[in-house]
Amino acid sequence: MGKLNEADFDTLIARRLKELRSERNWSLDELAKHSGMSRATLSRLENAEVSGSASMLGKLCKAYGLTMSRFMLMVEDQFQPVINKAAQSVWLDPETEFRRCSVSPPTANLSGEVLYCELPPNAFISYDGTPRQGLEHHLVLVEGALNITVEGRCHALTTGDCLRFQLFGASSYQAMDVGAKYYLFIV
């Protein structure tokens, strides 16, 4: 998929969210119960009236049992062995300015994925849970300083550090004053 403008990408996300809800025969009220989000917010997301934040999409992915990258792959619906930099999808959280580039998205035949992420100075993102218990993560901090809390345990990382973990619950990412740039490998 080539570069899309933000409105086109929001429309693709909205379409996929509607499809996921329809596949499960859920009403907006049922999805609200599963995701912990309001019915009104869900409706606005499905109609591309608002851009989904990392937190919003994280809650929806958890409700559907999907990783964020798997969801984004469903939105993009493609597989190529070589993914040129210009073709890598980039998503920007409108609330935190968290930037997430899908360097190597998962496919039906490849379960691993590689993300390149940038958190601006002092930015904070959190996820209530994991879409799949025991999801394996390998985070390599390329630049900056980052505190990652995994299931209540905080890990302070500086440039060059690697954090490896399996995720069974909540997690959060707090960039320090210098911000953080990192690769995240998920299996």
mmCIF file of C-alpha atoms in Angstrom:
data_model
loop_
_atom_site.group_PDB
_atom_site.id
_atom_site.type_symbol
_atom_site.label_atom_id
_atom_site.label_comp_id
_atom_site.label_asym_id
_atom_site.label_seq_id
_atom_site.Cartn_x
_atom_site.Cartn_y
_atom_site.Cartn_z
ATOM 1 C CA MET A 1 0.000 0.000 0.000
ATOM 2 C CA GLY A 2 1.391 3.389 -0.902
ATOM 3 C CA LYS A 3 1.300 6.387 1.356
ATOM 4 C CA LEU A 4 -2.201 7.381 2.400
ATOM 5 C CA ASN A 5 -3.307 10.682 3.761
ATOM 6 C CA GLU A 6 -4.674 10.701 7.322
ATOM 7 C CA ALA A 7 -8.331 10.906 6.280
ATOM 8 C CA ASP A 8 -7.983 7.904 3.935
ATOM 9 C CA PHE A 9 -6.258 5.879 6.654
ATOM 10 C CA ASP A 10 -8.957 6.832 9.204
ATOM 11 C CA THR A 11 -11.585 5.659 6.708
ATOM 12 C CA LEU A 12 -9.809 2.297 6.270
ATOM 13 C CA ILE A 13 -9.570 1.888 10.059
ATOM 14 C CA ALA A 14 -13.264 2.757 10.426
ATOM 15 C CA ARG A 15 -14.245 0.230 7.767
ATOM 16 C CA ARG A 16 -12.215 -2.547 9.404
ATOM 17 C CA LEU A 17 -13.661 -1.745 12.853
ATOM 18 C CA LYS A 18 -17.185 -2.077 11.452
ATOM 19 C CA GLU A 19 -16.253 -5.388 9.803
ATOM 20 C CA LEU A 20 -14.801 -6.805 13.024
ATOM 21 C CA ARG A 21 -17.927 -5.894 14.994
ATOM 22 C CA SER A 22 -20.170 -7.289 12.262
ATOM 23 C CA GLU A 23 -18.192 -10.577 12.106
ATOM 24 C CA ARG A 24 -18.964 -11.089 15.800
ATOM 25 C CA ASN A 25 -22.583 -9.967 15.468
ATOM 26 C CA TRP A 26 -21.991 -7.405 18.223
ATOM 27 C CA SER A 27 -24.037 -4.267 18.663
ATOM 28 C CA LEU A 28 -22.256 -1.051 19.580
ATOM 29 C CA ASP A 29 -23.512 -1.605 23.129
ATOM 30 C CA GLU A 30 -21.909 -5.071 23.245
ATOM 31 C CA LEU A 31 -18.618 -3.708 21.931
ATOM 32 C CA ALA A 32 -18.795 -0.926 24.522
ATOM 33 C CA LYS A 33 -19.020 -3.593 27.256
ATOM 34 C CA HIS A 34 -16.086 -5.585 25.831
ATOM 35 C CA SER A 35 -13.852 -2.549 25.236
ATOM 36 C CA GLY A 36 -14.749 -0.258 28.133
ATOM 37 C CA MET A 37 -15.388 2.583 25.664
ATOM 38 C CA SER A 38 -18.560 4.590 25.224
ATOM 39 C CA ARG A 39 -21.055 3.713 22.512
ATOM 40 C CA ALA A 40 -20.815 7.285 21.159
ATOM 41 C CA THR A 41 -17.018 7.104 20.825
ATOM 42 C CA LEU A 42 -17.246 3.736 19.072
ATOM 43 C CA SER A 43 -19.805 5.114 16.637
ATOM 44 C CA ARG A 44 -17.605 8.129 15.864
ATOM 45 C CA LEU A 45 -14.595 5.828 15.261
ATOM 46 C CA GLU A 46 -16.579 3.542 12.965
ATOM 47 C CA ASN A 47 -17.789 6.538 10.975
ATOM 48 C CA ALA A 48 -14.278 8.045 10.698
ATOM 49 C CA GLU A 49 -15.456 11.158 12.511
ATOM 50 C CA VAL A 50 -12.437 10.951 14.850
ATOM 51 C CA SER A 51 -8.944 9.463 14.629
ATOM 52 C CA GLY A 52 -8.326 6.604 17.024
ATOM 53 C CA SER A 53 -5.621 7.154 19.630
ATOM 54 C CA ALA A 54 -3.191 4.405 20.680
ATOM 55 C CA SER A 55 -5.246 3.922 23.818
ATOM 56 C CA MET A 56 -8.547 3.639 21.928
ATOM 57 C CA LEU A 57 -7.224 1.232 19.319
ATOM 58 C CA GLY A 58 -5.458 -0.753 22.045
ATOM 59 C CA LYS A 59 -8.759 -1.255 23.893
ATOM 60 C CA LEU A 60 -10.488 -2.338 20.692
ATOM 61 C CA CYS A 61 -7.680 -4.727 19.769
ATOM 62 C CA LYS A 62 -7.898 -6.264 23.223
ATOM 63 C CA ALA A 63 -11.683 -6.681 22.854
ATOM 64 C CA TYR A 64 -11.156 -8.430 19.513
ATOM 65 C CA GLY A 65 -8.122 -10.466 20.655
ATOM 66 C CA LEU A 66 -5.758 -8.870 18.138
ATOM 67 C CA THR A 67 -2.351 -7.221 18.393
ATOM 68 C CA MET A 68 -2.286 -3.639 17.160
ATOM 69 C CA SER A 69 -0.019 -4.688 14.299
ATOM 70 C CA ARG A 70 -2.301 -7.548 13.298
ATOM 71 C CA PHE A 71 -5.180 -5.054 13.242
ATOM 72 C CA MET A 72 -3.156 -2.610 11.122
ATOM 73 C CA LEU A 73 -2.297 -5.465 8.753
ATOM 74 C CA MET A 74 -6.011 -6.171 8.386
ATOM 75 C CA VAL A 75 -6.510 -2.501 7.561
ATOM 76 C CA GLU A 76 -3.751 -2.552 4.948
ATOM 77 C CA ASP A 77 -4.570 -6.064 3.636
ATOM 78 C CA GLN A 78 -1.349 -6.823 1.768
ATOM 79 C CA PHE A 79 1.777 -8.989 1.825
ATOM 80 C CA GLN A 80 5.082 -8.298 0.141
ATOM 81 C CA PRO A 81 8.466 -9.938 0.866
ATOM 82 C CA VAL A 82 10.278 -6.588 0.545
ATOM 83 C CA ILE A 83 8.759 -3.563 2.168
ATOM 84 C CA ASN A 84 10.510 -0.419 1.009
ATOM 85 C CA LYS A 85 10.748 2.406 3.527
ATOM 86 C CA ALA A 86 8.338 4.533 1.481
ATOM 87 C CA ALA A 87 5.716 1.762 1.673
ATOM 88 C CA GLN A 88 5.937 1.186 5.439
ATOM 89 C CA SER A 89 2.767 2.350 7.114
ATOM 90 C CA VAL A 90 3.150 5.085 9.701
ATOM 91 C CA TRP A 91 0.551 5.914 12.296
ATOM 92 C CA LEU A 92 0.612 9.010 14.495
ATOM 93 C CA ASP A 93 -1.382 9.102 17.734
ATOM 94 C CA PRO A 94 -3.243 12.435 17.635
ATOM 95 C CA GLU A 95 -3.204 12.717 21.452
ATOM 96 C CA THR A 96 0.431 11.951 22.315
ATOM 97 C CA GLU A 97 2.207 12.336 18.946
ATOM 98 C CA PHE A 98 3.462 8.757 19.421
ATOM 99 C CA ARG A 99 4.720 7.674 15.992
ATOM 100 C CA ARG A 100 4.572 3.999 15.024
ATOM 101 C CA CYS A 101 6.047 2.641 11.800
ATOM 102 C CA SER A 102 5.279 -0.930 10.788
ATOM 103 C CA VAL A 103 8.676 -1.912 9.386
ATOM 104 C CA SER A 104 7.736 -5.593 8.995
ATOM 105 C CA PRO A 105 4.051 -6.317 9.616
ATOM 106 C CA PRO A 106 2.818 -9.817 10.426
ATOM 107 C CA THR A 107 1.198 -11.827 7.681
ATOM 108 C CA ALA A 108 -0.773 -15.042 7.465
ATOM 109 C CA ASN A 109 2.534 -16.915 6.998
ATOM 110 C CA LEU A 110 4.829 -14.846 9.266
ATOM 111 C CA SER A 111 3.851 -14.337 12.888
ATOM 112 C CA GLY A 112 6.666 -11.975 13.927
ATOM 113 C CA GLU A 113 6.591 -8.263 13.355
ATOM 114 C CA VAL A 114 8.974 -5.318 13.658
ATOM 115 C CA LEU A 115 7.924 -1.812 14.653
ATOM 116 C CA TYR A 116 9.924 1.392 14.796
ATOM 117 C CA CYS A 117 8.464 3.766 17.376
ATOM 118 C CA GLU A 118 9.124 7.332 18.495
ATOM 119 C CA LEU A 119 7.792 8.868 21.687
ATOM 120 C CA PRO A 120 8.246 12.631 22.063
ATOM 121 C CA PRO A 121 9.843 13.954 25.270
ATOM 122 C CA ASN A 122 7.743 13.136 28.364
ATOM 123 C CA ALA A 123 5.032 11.380 26.313
ATOM 124 C CA PHE A 124 3.148 8.557 28.024
ATOM 125 C CA ILE A 125 1.095 5.730 26.529
ATOM 126 C CA SER A 126 -0.540 2.825 28.299
ATOM 127 C CA TYR A 127 -2.369 -0.353 27.409
ATOM 128 C CA ASP A 128 -4.887 -2.019 29.735
ATOM 129 C CA GLY A 129 -3.932 -5.525 28.681
ATOM 130 C CA THR A 130 -2.668 -7.731 25.911
ATOM 131 C CA PRO A 131 -4.690 -9.088 23.003
ATOM 132 C CA ARG A 132 -2.973 -12.463 23.403
ATOM 133 C CA GLN A 133 -1.567 -13.856 26.659
ATOM 134 C CA GLY A 134 2.199 -14.385 26.655
ATOM 135 C CA LEU A 135 2.866 -12.242 23.591
ATOM 136 C CA GLU A 136 6.671 -12.081 23.264
ATOM 137 C CA HIS A 137 8.305 -8.625 23.017
ATOM 138 C CA HIS A 138 11.913 -7.569 22.390
ATOM 139 C CA LEU A 139 12.394 -3.801 22.660
ATOM 140 C CA VAL A 140 15.712 -2.222 21.628
ATOM 141 C CA LEU A 141 16.097 1.438 22.578
ATOM 142 C CA VAL A 142 17.964 3.149 19.728
ATOM 143 C CA GLU A 143 17.991 6.657 21.181
ATOM 144 C CA GLY A 144 16.847 8.445 24.326
ATOM 145 C CA ALA A 145 15.517 7.201 27.651
ATOM 146 C CA LEU A 146 12.362 5.202 28.307
ATOM 147 C CA ASN A 147 10.625 3.776 31.349
ATOM 148 C CA ILE A 148 8.519 0.727 30.560
ATOM 149 C CA THR A 149 6.178 -0.730 33.131
ATOM 150 C CA VAL A 150 5.137 -4.309 32.476
ATOM 151 C CA GLU A 151 2.523 -5.722 34.827
ATOM 152 C CA GLY A 152 3.540 -3.333 37.598
ATOM 153 C CA ARG A 153 7.328 -3.651 37.255
ATOM 154 C CA CYS A 154 9.199 -0.594 35.924
ATOM 155 C CA HIS A 155 12.266 -0.951 33.699
ATOM 156 C CA ALA A 156 14.422 2.143 33.035
ATOM 157 C CA LEU A 157 16.150 1.914 29.656
ATOM 158 C CA THR A 158 18.823 4.083 28.069
ATOM 159 C CA THR A 159 20.280 4.055 24.555
ATOM 160 C CA GLY A 160 21.359 0.576 23.484
ATOM 161 C CA ASP A 161 19.413 -1.329 26.168
ATOM 162 C CA CYS A 162 17.139 -4.246 25.289
ATOM 163 C CA LEU A 163 14.094 -5.314 27.285
ATOM 164 C CA ARG A 164 12.663 -8.791 26.650
ATOM 165 C CA PHE A 165 9.333 -9.856 28.097
ATOM 166 C CA GLN A 166 6.170 -11.839 27.646
ATOM 167 C CA LEU A 167 3.052 -9.776 28.163
ATOM 168 C CA PHE A 168 0.187 -11.080 30.266
ATOM 169 C CA GLY A 169 -1.367 -7.813 31.499
ATOM 170 C CA ALA A 170 -1.112 -4.035 31.453
ATOM 171 C CA SER A 171 1.903 -2.094 30.184
ATOM 172 C CA SER A 172 2.948 1.538 29.802
ATOM 173 C CA TYR A 173 5.689 3.535 28.101
ATOM 174 C CA GLN A 174 7.014 6.851 29.475
ATOM 175 C CA ALA A 175 9.602 8.774 27.460
ATOM 176 C CA MET A 176 12.005 10.875 29.488
ATOM 177 C CA ASP A 177 12.999 14.498 28.757
ATOM 178 C CA VAL A 178 15.026 13.443 25.686
ATOM 179 C CA GLY A 179 12.250 11.337 24.132
ATOM 180 C CA ALA A 180 12.696 7.776 22.918
ATOM 181 C CA LYS A 181 13.221 5.974 19.617
ATOM 182 C CA TYR A 182 13.075 2.205 19.617
ATOM 183 C CA TYR A 183 12.508 -0.977 17.660
ATOM 184 C CA LEU A 184 9.939 -3.412 18.976
ATOM 185 C CA PHE A 185 10.037 -7.023 17.802
ATOM 186 C CA ILE A 186 6.821 -8.947 18.592
ATOM 187 C CA VAL A 187 6.399 -12.693 18.173
#
